[in-house]
GROMACS .gro file of C-alpha atoms in nm:
model
  444
    1MET     CA    1  -1.366   2.501   1.884
    2ARG     CA    2  -1.201   2.357   1.553
    3ASN     CA    3  -1.043   1.998   1.678
    4ARG     CA    4  -0.685   2.002   1.688
    5SER     CA    5  -0.574   1.660   1.752
    6PRO     CA    6  -0.361   1.447   1.487
    7TYR     CA    7  -0.496   1.126   1.649
    8HIS     CA    8  -0.866   1.239   1.520
    9LEU     CA    9  -1.039   1.188   1.188
   10ASP     CA   10  -1.146   1.507   1.112
   11GLY     CA   11  -0.904   1.640   1.324
   12VAL     CA   12  -0.699   1.954   1.191
   13PRO     CA   13  -0.326   2.060   1.341
   14SER     CA   14  -0.081   2.320   1.274
   15LEU     CA   15   0.125   2.361   1.003
   16LYS     CA   16   0.420   2.350   1.238
   17GLU     CA   17   0.305   1.957   1.367
   18ALA     CA   18   0.078   1.851   1.007
   19ILE     CA   19   0.418   1.902   0.773
   20PRO     CA   20   0.701   1.678   0.946
   21LEU     CA   21   0.353   1.419   0.978
   22GLY     CA   22   0.304   1.438   0.678
   23LEU     CA   23   0.674   1.419   0.478
   24GLN     CA   24   0.665   1.114   0.729
   25HIS     CA   25   0.386   0.974   0.484
   26VAL     CA   26   0.551   1.078   0.146
   27LEU     CA   27   0.891   0.966   0.268
   28ALA     CA   28   0.802   0.601   0.355
   29MET     CA   29   0.634   0.599  -0.016
   30PHE     CA   30   0.807   0.819  -0.210
   31VAL     CA   31   1.133   0.572  -0.363
   32SER     CA   32   0.821   0.288  -0.373
   33ASN     CA   33   0.544   0.523  -0.569
   34ILE     CA   34   0.823   0.629  -0.858
   35THR     CA   35   1.024   0.261  -0.842
   36PRO     CA   36   0.704   0.083  -1.044
   37LEU     CA   37   0.778   0.341  -1.384
   38ILE     CA   38   1.087   0.374  -1.395
   39ILE     CA   39   1.169  -0.006  -1.449
   40VAL     CA   40   0.872  -0.058  -1.746
   41ALA     CA   41   0.987   0.249  -1.912
   42GLY     CA   42   1.356   0.114  -1.839
   43ALA     CA   43   1.248  -0.219  -2.051
   44LEU     CA   44   1.061  -0.061  -2.288
   45LYS     CA   45   1.310   0.131  -2.327
   46LEU     CA   46   1.121   0.477  -2.323
   47PRO     CA   47   1.301   0.836  -2.363
   48SER     CA   48   1.502   0.913  -2.128
   49GLU     CA   49   1.258   1.306  -2.087
   50THR     CA   50   0.949   1.127  -2.103
   51LYS     CA   51   1.053   0.882  -1.858
   52THR     CA   52   1.139   1.229  -1.607
   53PHE     CA   53   0.843   1.426  -1.746
   54LEU     CA   54   0.639   1.065  -1.595
   55ILE     CA   55   0.778   1.035  -1.311
   56GLN     CA   56   0.659   1.323  -1.250
   57CYS     CA   57   0.287   1.242  -1.356
   58THR     CA   58   0.329   0.985  -1.085
   59MET     CA   59   0.381   1.231  -0.810
   60PHE     CA   60   0.134   1.437  -0.903
   61VAL     CA   61  -0.154   1.150  -0.955
   62ALA     CA   62  -0.021   0.966  -0.641
   63GLY     CA   63  -0.117   1.343  -0.476
   64VAL     CA   64  -0.445   1.411  -0.633
   65ASN     CA   65  -0.575   1.016  -0.556
   66THR     CA   66  -0.465   1.088  -0.202
   67MET     CA   67  -0.664   1.381  -0.114
   68ILE     CA   68  -0.951   1.175  -0.317
   69GLN     CA   69  -0.928   0.890  -0.093
   70ALA     CA   70  -0.880   1.146   0.217
   71TYR     CA   71  -1.186   1.397   0.105
   72THR     CA   72  -1.391   1.174  -0.119
   73VAL     CA   73  -1.578   1.285  -0.458
   74GLY     CA   74  -1.931   1.172  -0.339
   75PRO     CA   75  -1.939   0.903  -0.315
   76ILE     CA   76  -1.618   0.804  -0.418
   77GLY     CA   77  -1.338   0.832  -0.146
   78ALA     CA   78  -1.259   0.621   0.174
   79LYS     CA   79  -1.258   0.943   0.374
   80LEU     CA   80  -0.992   0.750   0.566
   81PRO     CA   81  -0.630   0.827   0.607
   82ILE     CA   82  -0.531   0.622   0.280
   83VAL     CA   83  -0.185   0.718   0.086
   84VAL     CA   84  -0.281   0.602  -0.227
   85GLY     CA   85   0.097   0.507  -0.548
   86THR     CA   86   0.179   0.296  -0.833
   87SER     CA   87   0.122  -0.036  -0.690
   88PHE     CA   88   0.460  -0.281  -0.712
   89ALA     CA   89   0.153  -0.578  -0.754
   90PHE     CA   90   0.112  -0.480  -1.182
   91VAL     CA   91   0.552  -0.443  -1.302
   92PRO     CA   92   0.490  -0.859  -1.430
   93VAL     CA   93   0.151  -0.791  -1.562
   94ALA     CA   94   0.238  -0.503  -1.722
   95LEU     CA   95   0.586  -0.577  -1.869
   96SER     CA   96   0.454  -0.866  -2.048
   97ILE     CA   97   0.172  -0.673  -2.198
   98GLY     CA   98   0.398  -0.403  -2.280
   99LEU     CA   99   0.664  -0.604  -2.439
  100GLN     CA  100   0.389  -0.773  -2.625
  101TYR     CA  101   0.182  -0.549  -2.712
  102GLY     CA  102   0.352  -0.188  -2.616
  103TYR     CA  103   0.267   0.100  -2.337
  104GLU     CA  104  -0.024   0.219  -2.551
  105ALA     CA  105  -0.144  -0.178  -2.425
  106ILE     CA  106  -0.045  -0.120  -2.076
  107LEU     CA  107  -0.218   0.210  -2.018
  108GLY     CA  108  -0.572   0.079  -2.236
  109ALA     CA  109  -0.581  -0.288  -1.994
  110ALA     CA  110  -0.553  -0.106  -1.746
  111LEU     CA  111  -0.775   0.212  -1.824
  112VAL     CA  112  -1.038  -0.136  -1.811
  113GLY     CA  113  -0.986  -0.277  -1.533
  114GLY     CA  114  -1.008   0.045  -1.355
  115ILE     CA  115  -1.359  -0.009  -1.459
  116PHE     CA  116  -1.364  -0.303  -1.301
  117GLU     CA  117  -1.247  -0.184  -0.992
  118ALA     CA  118  -1.452   0.092  -1.014
  119PHE     CA  119  -1.748  -0.194  -0.988
  120ILE     CA  120  -1.664  -0.396  -0.720
  121GLY     CA  121  -1.639  -0.089  -0.587
  122LEU     CA  122  -2.010  -0.076  -0.623
  123ILE     CA  123  -2.185  -0.379  -0.521
  124ILE     CA  124  -1.837  -0.427  -0.225
  125LYS     CA  125  -2.208  -0.415   0.065
  126LYS     CA  126  -2.367  -0.665  -0.095
  127ILE     CA  127  -2.048  -0.892  -0.041
  128ARG     CA  128  -1.949  -0.775   0.289
  129ARG     CA  129  -1.988  -1.102   0.503
  130TYR     CA  130  -1.740  -1.314   0.295
  131PHE     CA  131  -1.500  -0.997   0.498
  132PRO     CA  132  -1.545  -1.133   0.849
  133PRO     CA  133  -1.263  -1.030   1.081
  134VAL     CA  134  -1.091  -1.306   1.074
  135VAL     CA  135  -1.073  -1.286   0.670
  136THR     CA  136  -0.973  -0.915   0.600
  137GLY     CA  137  -0.738  -1.055   0.935
  138VAL     CA  138  -0.526  -1.291   0.776
  139ILE     CA  139  -0.478  -1.048   0.408
  140VAL     CA  140  -0.400  -0.804   0.709
  141LEU     CA  141  -0.170  -1.010   0.828
  142SER     CA  142  -0.012  -1.150   0.532
  143ILE     CA  143   0.019  -0.798   0.360
  144GLY     CA  144   0.246  -0.710   0.709
  145LEU     CA  145   0.459  -0.993   0.628
  146SER     CA  146   0.427  -0.981   0.282
  147LEU     CA  147   0.645  -0.649   0.318
  148LEU     CA  148   0.902  -0.734   0.590
  149PRO     CA  149   1.175  -0.856   0.348
  150VAL     CA  150   1.074  -0.528   0.180
  151GLY     CA  151   1.186  -0.330   0.478
  152VAL     CA  152   1.509  -0.566   0.552
  153SER     CA  153   1.615  -0.514   0.204
  154ASN     CA  154   1.603  -0.146   0.203
  155PHE     CA  155   1.768  -0.181   0.558
  156ALA     CA  156   2.058  -0.339   0.418
  157GLY     CA  157   2.081  -0.092   0.136
  158GLY     CA  158   1.858  -0.148  -0.157
  159VAL     CA  159   1.798  -0.409  -0.417
  160GLY     CA  160   2.067  -0.427  -0.643
  161ALA     CA  161   2.281  -0.177  -0.409
  162ALA     CA  162   2.671  -0.289  -0.516
  163ASP     CA  163   2.720  -0.145  -0.128
  164PHE     CA  164   2.433  -0.440  -0.031
  165GLY     CA  165   2.447  -0.566   0.348
  166SER     CA  166   2.841  -0.371   0.423
  167PHE     CA  167   2.865  -0.257   0.787
  168SER     CA  168   2.824   0.141   0.695
  169ASN     CA  169   2.422  -0.010   0.540
  170LEU     CA  170   2.324  -0.172   0.819
  171THR     CA  171   2.480   0.086   1.052
  172LEU     CA  172   2.284   0.361   0.928
  173GLY     CA  173   1.972   0.140   0.943
  174MET     CA  174   2.016   0.104   1.269
  175ILE     CA  175   2.152   0.496   1.333
  176VAL     CA  176   1.760   0.535   1.204
  177LEU     CA  177   1.585   0.287   1.352
  178ILE     CA  178   1.721   0.371   1.730
  179THR     CA  179   1.632   0.671   1.674
  180VAL     CA  180   1.258   0.626   1.538
  181ILE     CA  181   1.239   0.429   1.858
  182TYR     CA  182   1.408   0.642   2.128
  183PHE     CA  183   1.216   0.918   1.994
  184LYS     CA  184   0.827   0.752   1.991
  185GLN     CA  185   0.903   0.563   2.359
  186PHE     CA  186   1.081   0.830   2.528
  187THR     CA  187   0.903   1.153   2.450
  188LYS     CA  188   0.550   1.286   2.413
  189GLY     CA  189   0.367   1.538   2.138
  190ILE     CA  190   0.511   1.630   1.877
  191THR     CA  191   0.862   1.459   1.876
  192SER     CA  192   0.667   1.130   1.915
  193THR     CA  193   0.397   1.104   1.598
  194GLY     CA  194   0.661   1.261   1.417
  195SER     CA  195   0.960   0.988   1.510
  196MET     CA  196   1.022   0.862   1.173
  197PHE     CA  197   0.996   1.170   0.999
  198ILE     CA  198   1.284   1.265   1.323
  199GLY     CA  199   1.463   0.944   1.253
  200THR     CA  200   1.452   1.017   0.897
  201VAL     CA  201   1.615   1.363   0.898
  202VAL     CA  202   1.948   1.230   1.157
  203GLY     CA  203   1.960   0.967   0.905
  204PHE     CA  204   1.989   1.194   0.616
  205ILE     CA  205   2.220   1.382   0.813
  206VAL     CA  206   2.459   1.042   0.836
  207ALA     CA  207   2.483   0.996   0.536
  208ILE     CA  208   2.596   1.297   0.404
  209PHE     CA  209   2.903   1.234   0.624
  210MET     CA  210   2.906   0.883   0.484
  211GLY     CA  211   2.940   0.992   0.139
  212LYS     CA  212   2.604   0.789   0.072
  213VAL     CA  213   2.407   1.143  -0.086
  214ASP     CA  214   2.433   1.263  -0.407
  215LEU     CA  215   2.345   1.593  -0.416
  216ALA     CA  216   2.382   1.618  -0.761
  217SER     CA  217   2.074   1.607  -0.887
  218ILE     CA  218   1.851   1.864  -0.719
  219ALA     CA  219   2.176   2.085  -0.926
  220THR     CA  220   2.027   1.913  -1.230
  221ALA     CA  221   1.633   1.931  -1.201
  222GLY     CA  222   1.404   2.130  -1.347
  223TYR     CA  223   1.238   2.436  -1.189
  224PHE     CA  224   0.872   2.349  -1.325
  225ASN     CA  225   0.698   2.100  -1.517
  226ILE     CA  226   0.348   2.130  -1.633
  227PRO     CA  227   0.176   1.720  -1.618
  228ARG     CA  228  -0.066   1.697  -1.912
  229PRO     CA  229  -0.208   1.404  -1.932
  230PHE     CA  230  -0.286   1.219  -2.277
  231THR     CA  231   0.090   1.164  -2.334
  232TYR     CA  232   0.052   0.805  -2.434
  233GLY     CA  233  -0.296   0.715  -2.580
  234PHE     CA  234  -0.456   0.375  -2.557
  235THR     CA  235  -0.470   0.022  -2.763
  236PHE     CA  236  -0.689  -0.277  -2.633
  237HIS     CA  237  -0.619  -0.624  -2.648
  238LEU     CA  238  -0.822  -0.908  -2.492
  239ASP     CA  239  -0.543  -1.105  -2.321
  240ALA     CA  240  -0.397  -0.784  -2.182
  241CYS     CA  241  -0.706  -0.637  -2.041
  242LEU     CA  242  -0.807  -1.003  -1.855
  243ALA     CA  243  -0.406  -1.016  -1.728
  244MET     CA  244  -0.494  -0.682  -1.573
  245VAL     CA  245  -0.819  -0.672  -1.453
  246MET     CA  246  -0.681  -1.032  -1.204
  247MET     CA  247  -0.436  -0.803  -1.085
  248TYR     CA  248  -0.651  -0.501  -1.023
  249ILE     CA  249  -0.901  -0.867  -0.803
  250VAL     CA  250  -0.531  -0.807  -0.609
  251SER     CA  251  -0.532  -0.504  -0.580
  252ALA     CA  252  -0.890  -0.449  -0.430
  253VAL     CA  253  -0.816  -0.765  -0.209
  254GLU     CA  254  -0.519  -0.566  -0.110
  255THR     CA  255  -0.713  -0.187   0.015
  256VAL     CA  256  -0.964  -0.379   0.196
  257GLY     CA  257  -0.677  -0.601   0.352
  258ASP     CA  258  -0.502  -0.192   0.423
  259MET     CA  259  -0.844   0.010   0.547
  260SER     CA  260  -0.906  -0.253   0.773
  261GLY     CA  261  -0.557  -0.194   0.913
  262VAL     CA  262  -0.571   0.167   0.880
  263THR     CA  263  -0.934   0.147   1.101
  264MET     CA  264  -0.814  -0.120   1.335
  265GLY     CA  265  -0.425   0.069   1.385
  266GLY     CA  266  -0.557   0.406   1.417
  267ALA     CA  267  -0.947   0.356   1.584
  268ASN     CA  268  -0.973   0.015   1.753
  269ARG     CA  269  -1.257  -0.052   1.488
  270GLU     CA  270  -1.375  -0.217   1.178
  271LEU     CA  271  -1.436  -0.036   0.860
  272THR     CA  272  -1.791   0.075   0.751
  273ASP     CA  273  -1.944  -0.039   0.435
  274ARG     CA  274  -1.890   0.341   0.318
  275GLU     CA  275  -1.556   0.324   0.430
  276LEU     CA  276  -1.476   0.026   0.208
  277SER     CA  277  -1.724   0.075  -0.090
  278GLY     CA  278  -1.564   0.432  -0.173
  279GLY     CA  279  -1.208   0.275  -0.079
  280ILE     CA  280  -1.271   0.090  -0.349
  281LEU     CA  281  -1.427   0.295  -0.579
  282ALA     CA  282  -1.195   0.594  -0.570
  283ASP     CA  283  -0.927   0.277  -0.626
  284GLY     CA  284  -1.055   0.215  -0.939
  285ILE     CA  285  -1.158   0.531  -1.060
  286GLY     CA  286  -0.839   0.668  -0.959
  287SER     CA  287  -0.651   0.371  -1.131
  288CYS     CA  288  -0.878   0.551  -1.439
  289ILE     CA  289  -0.666   0.875  -1.355
  290ALA     CA  290  -0.336   0.697  -1.429
  291ALA     CA  291  -0.385   0.581  -1.694
  292SER     CA  292  -0.487   0.891  -1.837
  293PHE     CA  293  -0.158   1.050  -1.726
  294SER     CA  294  -0.033   0.766  -1.887
  295ILE     CA  295   0.146   0.543  -1.577
  296LEU     CA  296   0.090   0.242  -1.406
  297PRO     CA  297  -0.218   0.185  -1.205
  298THR     CA  298  -0.235   0.308  -0.851
  299THR     CA  299  -0.341   0.170  -0.497
  300SER     CA  300  -0.350   0.177  -0.133
  301PHE     CA  301   0.005   0.179  -0.033
  302SER     CA  302   0.044  -0.070   0.315
  303GLN     CA  303   0.375   0.150   0.473
  304ASN     CA  304   0.159   0.394   0.540
  305THR     CA  305  -0.112   0.170   0.676
  306GLY     CA  306   0.162   0.065   0.917
  307LEU     CA  307   0.252   0.453   0.954
  308VAL     CA  308  -0.109   0.549   1.042
  309THR     CA  309  -0.127   0.225   1.317
  310MET     CA  310   0.245   0.301   1.481
  311THR     CA  311   0.175   0.593   1.532
  312GLY     CA  312  -0.163   0.635   1.555
  313VAL     CA  313  -0.233   1.004   1.381
  314MET     CA  314  -0.544   0.960   1.158
  315SER     CA  315  -0.584   1.321   1.062
  316ARG     CA  316  -0.701   1.296   0.656
  317PHE     CA  317  -0.563   1.679   0.738
  318VAL     CA  318  -0.243   1.535   0.782
  319VAL     CA  319  -0.210   1.276   0.456
  320GLY     CA  320  -0.326   1.579   0.223
  321VAL     CA  321  -0.079   1.809   0.405
  322GLY     CA  322   0.161   1.490   0.259
  323ALA     CA  323  -0.072   1.403  -0.100
  324ALA     CA  324   0.019   1.848  -0.162
  325PHE     CA  325   0.382   1.815  -0.106
  326LEU     CA  326   0.378   1.530  -0.359
  327ILE     CA  327   0.196   1.723  -0.579
  328LEU     CA  328   0.391   2.037  -0.563
  329GLY     CA  329   0.715   1.797  -0.630
  330ALA     CA  330   0.498   1.770  -0.978
  331PHE     CA  331   0.511   2.131  -1.070
  332ILE     CA  332   0.898   2.166  -0.922
  333PRO     CA  333   1.044   1.882  -0.992
  334LYS     CA  334   1.371   2.019  -0.749
  335VAL     CA  335   1.153   1.910  -0.464
  336GLY     CA  336   1.122   1.498  -0.615
  337ALA     CA  337   1.487   1.551  -0.654
  338ILE     CA  338   1.520   1.661  -0.254
  339LEU     CA  339   1.281   1.332  -0.170
  340SER     CA  340   1.421   1.083  -0.429
  341ILE     CA  341   1.784   1.118  -0.278
  342VAL     CA  342   1.728   0.976   0.101
  343PRO     CA  343   1.938   0.649   0.060
  344PRO     CA  344   1.772   0.304   0.084
  345SER     CA  345   1.862   0.249   0.392
  346VAL     CA  346   1.760   0.594   0.580
  347ILE     CA  347   1.417   0.488   0.498
  348GLY     CA  348   1.450   0.082   0.541
  349GLY     CA  349   1.554   0.171   0.917
  350SER     CA  350   1.173   0.272   0.964
  351LEU     CA  351   1.026   0.065   0.735
  352VAL     CA  352   1.097  -0.284   0.921
  353MET     CA  353   0.913  -0.168   1.271
  354VAL     CA  354   0.690   0.007   1.045
  355PHE     CA  355   0.556  -0.295   0.848
  356ALA     CA  356   0.528  -0.507   1.142
  357MET     CA  357   0.310  -0.271   1.326
  358ILE     CA  358   0.123  -0.409   1.002
  359SER     CA  359   0.136  -0.740   1.086
  360ILE     CA  360   0.017  -0.672   1.459
  361SER     CA  361  -0.313  -0.482   1.275
  362GLY     CA  362  -0.379  -0.799   1.135
  363ILE     CA  363  -0.344  -1.023   1.440
  364ASN     CA  364  -0.527  -0.778   1.598
  365LEU     CA  365  -0.854  -0.823   1.376
  366ILE     CA  366  -0.817  -1.237   1.382
  367THR     CA  367  -0.808  -1.197   1.750
  368LYS     CA  368  -1.087  -1.008   1.753
  369GLU     CA  369  -1.297  -1.389   1.849
  370PRO     CA  370  -1.120  -1.605   2.032
  371LEU     CA  371  -0.830  -1.811   1.813
  372LYS     CA  372  -0.933  -2.156   1.801
  373GLY     CA  373  -1.175  -2.444   1.628
  374ARG     CA  374  -1.280  -2.268   1.316
  375ASN     CA  375  -1.102  -1.955   1.340
  376ALA     CA  376  -0.782  -2.149   1.369
  377LEU     CA  377  -0.786  -2.373   1.142
  378ILE     CA  378  -0.884  -2.092   0.855
  379LEU     CA  379  -0.591  -1.894   1.002
  380SER     CA  380  -0.305  -2.209   1.009
  381VAL     CA  381  -0.408  -2.353   0.605
  382SER     CA  382  -0.455  -1.995   0.478
  383LEU     CA  383  -0.187  -1.835   0.613
  384GLY     CA  384   0.027  -2.154   0.620
  385LEU     CA  385  -0.018  -2.211   0.185
  386GLY     CA  386  -0.031  -1.813   0.106
  387TYR     CA  387   0.257  -1.693   0.279
  388GLY     CA  388   0.489  -2.022   0.185
  389LEU     CA  389   0.414  -1.964  -0.193
  390GLY     CA  390   0.484  -1.594  -0.091
  391ASN     CA  391   0.797  -1.711  -0.023
  392VAL     CA  392   0.887  -2.038  -0.228
  393PRO     CA  393   0.698  -1.914  -0.628
  394ALA     CA  394   0.878  -2.176  -0.774
  395ALA     CA  395   0.647  -2.436  -0.647
  396LEU     CA  396   0.423  -2.292  -0.907
  397ASN     CA  397   0.673  -2.301  -1.173
  398ASN     CA  398   0.491  -2.548  -1.390
  399PHE     CA  399   0.184  -2.299  -1.346
  400PRO     CA  400   0.051  -2.076  -1.667
  401GLU     CA  401   0.282  -1.753  -1.630
  402SER     CA  402  -0.118  -1.581  -1.560
  403ILE     CA  403  -0.115  -1.795  -1.242
  404ARG     CA  404   0.192  -1.782  -1.142
  405LEU     CA  405   0.187  -1.413  -1.215
  406ILE     CA  406  -0.112  -1.358  -0.970
  407PHE     CA  407  -0.107  -1.686  -0.703
  408GLY     CA  408   0.271  -1.658  -0.728
  409GLY     CA  409   0.396  -1.307  -0.636
  410SER     CA  410   0.378  -1.206  -0.220
  411GLY     CA  411   0.109  -1.481  -0.157
  412ILE     CA  412  -0.117  -1.219  -0.002
  413VAL     CA  413  -0.395  -1.343  -0.291
  414VAL     CA  414  -0.390  -1.712  -0.218
  415SER     CA  415  -0.412  -1.660   0.128
  416GLY     CA  416  -0.702  -1.427   0.127
  417SER     CA  417  -0.853  -1.650  -0.128
  418ILE     CA  418  -0.816  -1.966   0.055
  419ALA     CA  419  -0.919  -1.720   0.376
  420VAL     CA  420  -1.298  -1.670   0.229
  421ILE     CA  421  -1.375  -2.020   0.047
  422LEU     CA  422  -1.284  -2.184   0.415
  423ASN     CA  423  -1.524  -1.913   0.578
  424LEU     CA  424  -1.744  -1.956   0.300
  425ILE     CA  425  -1.759  -2.439   0.347
  426LEU     CA  426  -1.655  -2.447   0.751
  427PRO     CA  427  -1.955  -2.478   0.928
  428LEU     CA  428  -1.967  -2.255   1.300
  429ASP     CA  429  -1.837  -2.350   1.585
  430GLU     CA  430  -2.127  -2.341   1.782
  431GLU     CA  431  -2.332  -2.502   1.478
  432LEU     CA  432  -1.996  -2.830   1.440
  433ASP     CA  433  -2.102  -2.885   1.863
  434ASN     CA  434  -2.443  -2.932   1.798
  435LYS     CA  435  -2.411  -3.115   1.492
  436LYS     CA  436  -2.156  -3.368   1.725
  437ALA     CA  437  -2.458  -3.334   2.047
  438LYS     CA  438  -2.752  -3.384   1.826
  439GLU     CA  439  -2.546  -3.764   1.700
  440LYS     CA  440  -2.406  -3.827   2.050
  441LYS     CA  441  -2.784  -3.798   2.117
  442ILE     CA  442  -2.916  -4.071   1.871
  443LYS     CA  443  -2.618  -4.282   1.893
  444ALA     CA  444  -2.760  -4.331   2.281
   0.00000   0.00000   0.00000
């Protein structure tokens, strides 16, 4: 008998259940997926028609790469409900490269970086021992904490909004949050697992009556479009490629954290070697596909990791349905237009809880072993410096721009790097206790 459970990795729920659950994933990541391209294209003054076309390519590649992660192509893909999209982490370095060398240089560096990350995926099993639960837990916790301000910013209306922090935006976000909490906690079945979708629909309807939804973009959007590869070519510059490679290391670290968050939050287990290798490999190959379609690198989306943790829905089929909507939106611009007009406050109303759930997954990983002695030291130092620098990036103002780009962003890289180093150099508590006992015996 076919497994219909949405909570099982290979479960295939009915479409009436899978569609709203899949749309939850799309709604959680849609704006974040297209915004990096909009920022870079705007800064480089790409023609508006080219920008519109590249946004369609961004949706197409996100859908395809999500399918690869969920269903795999040979060894490529984690076979997990990982949602993939264009990464904000690459925006600063892409702007730096683009303003100096042009858009083709961004794509060339992204292609080289994607190949490099794919290589990391091939050898990751050999360095797996450097990522015990306390290390991956620190990375996951750092991801969750770093995203909380993003959720609150959306809750308040979105960064740059003229009415940012207005009572109307906060009220709208609160309506969504209360709706999500109610359906999640006080109902069962599809209304509980689909609580974020229901909250978004309720918020969207309320936003229409509040005059916060502009339906004009749906009318002006086209009916059909074909994403095409190689709209732009590639140029290669050593400094640009090196800078992009460093950002791909950051992306790999975040992907390890996201995959750990999915398996821990949705299945209460750690990653297998196969999932780890396939996921990193897909991250790199997927970014090569992105470069061939003339868009920015892609990676796993942490907000969707939080959604898996919050709902417990582990079905790859559900994520596949969401990916199908992204691909459909790439060919039918009106579908994308409908998704793009959801106000930030509506999305933020659920994201604040989703991002917090990522942090909880990190805490669960960290506390798989007693949080004392060595583990407590690793957590306190890595989180203290990482999260601290992520919130006070000006502390690195005297360092070269390349260092600031890598270490002065969200703090995830700092936290992860320190956790890995301390895990290598600090002796286990048992070894330290034995050493102290021997020293005491010698003195006696």
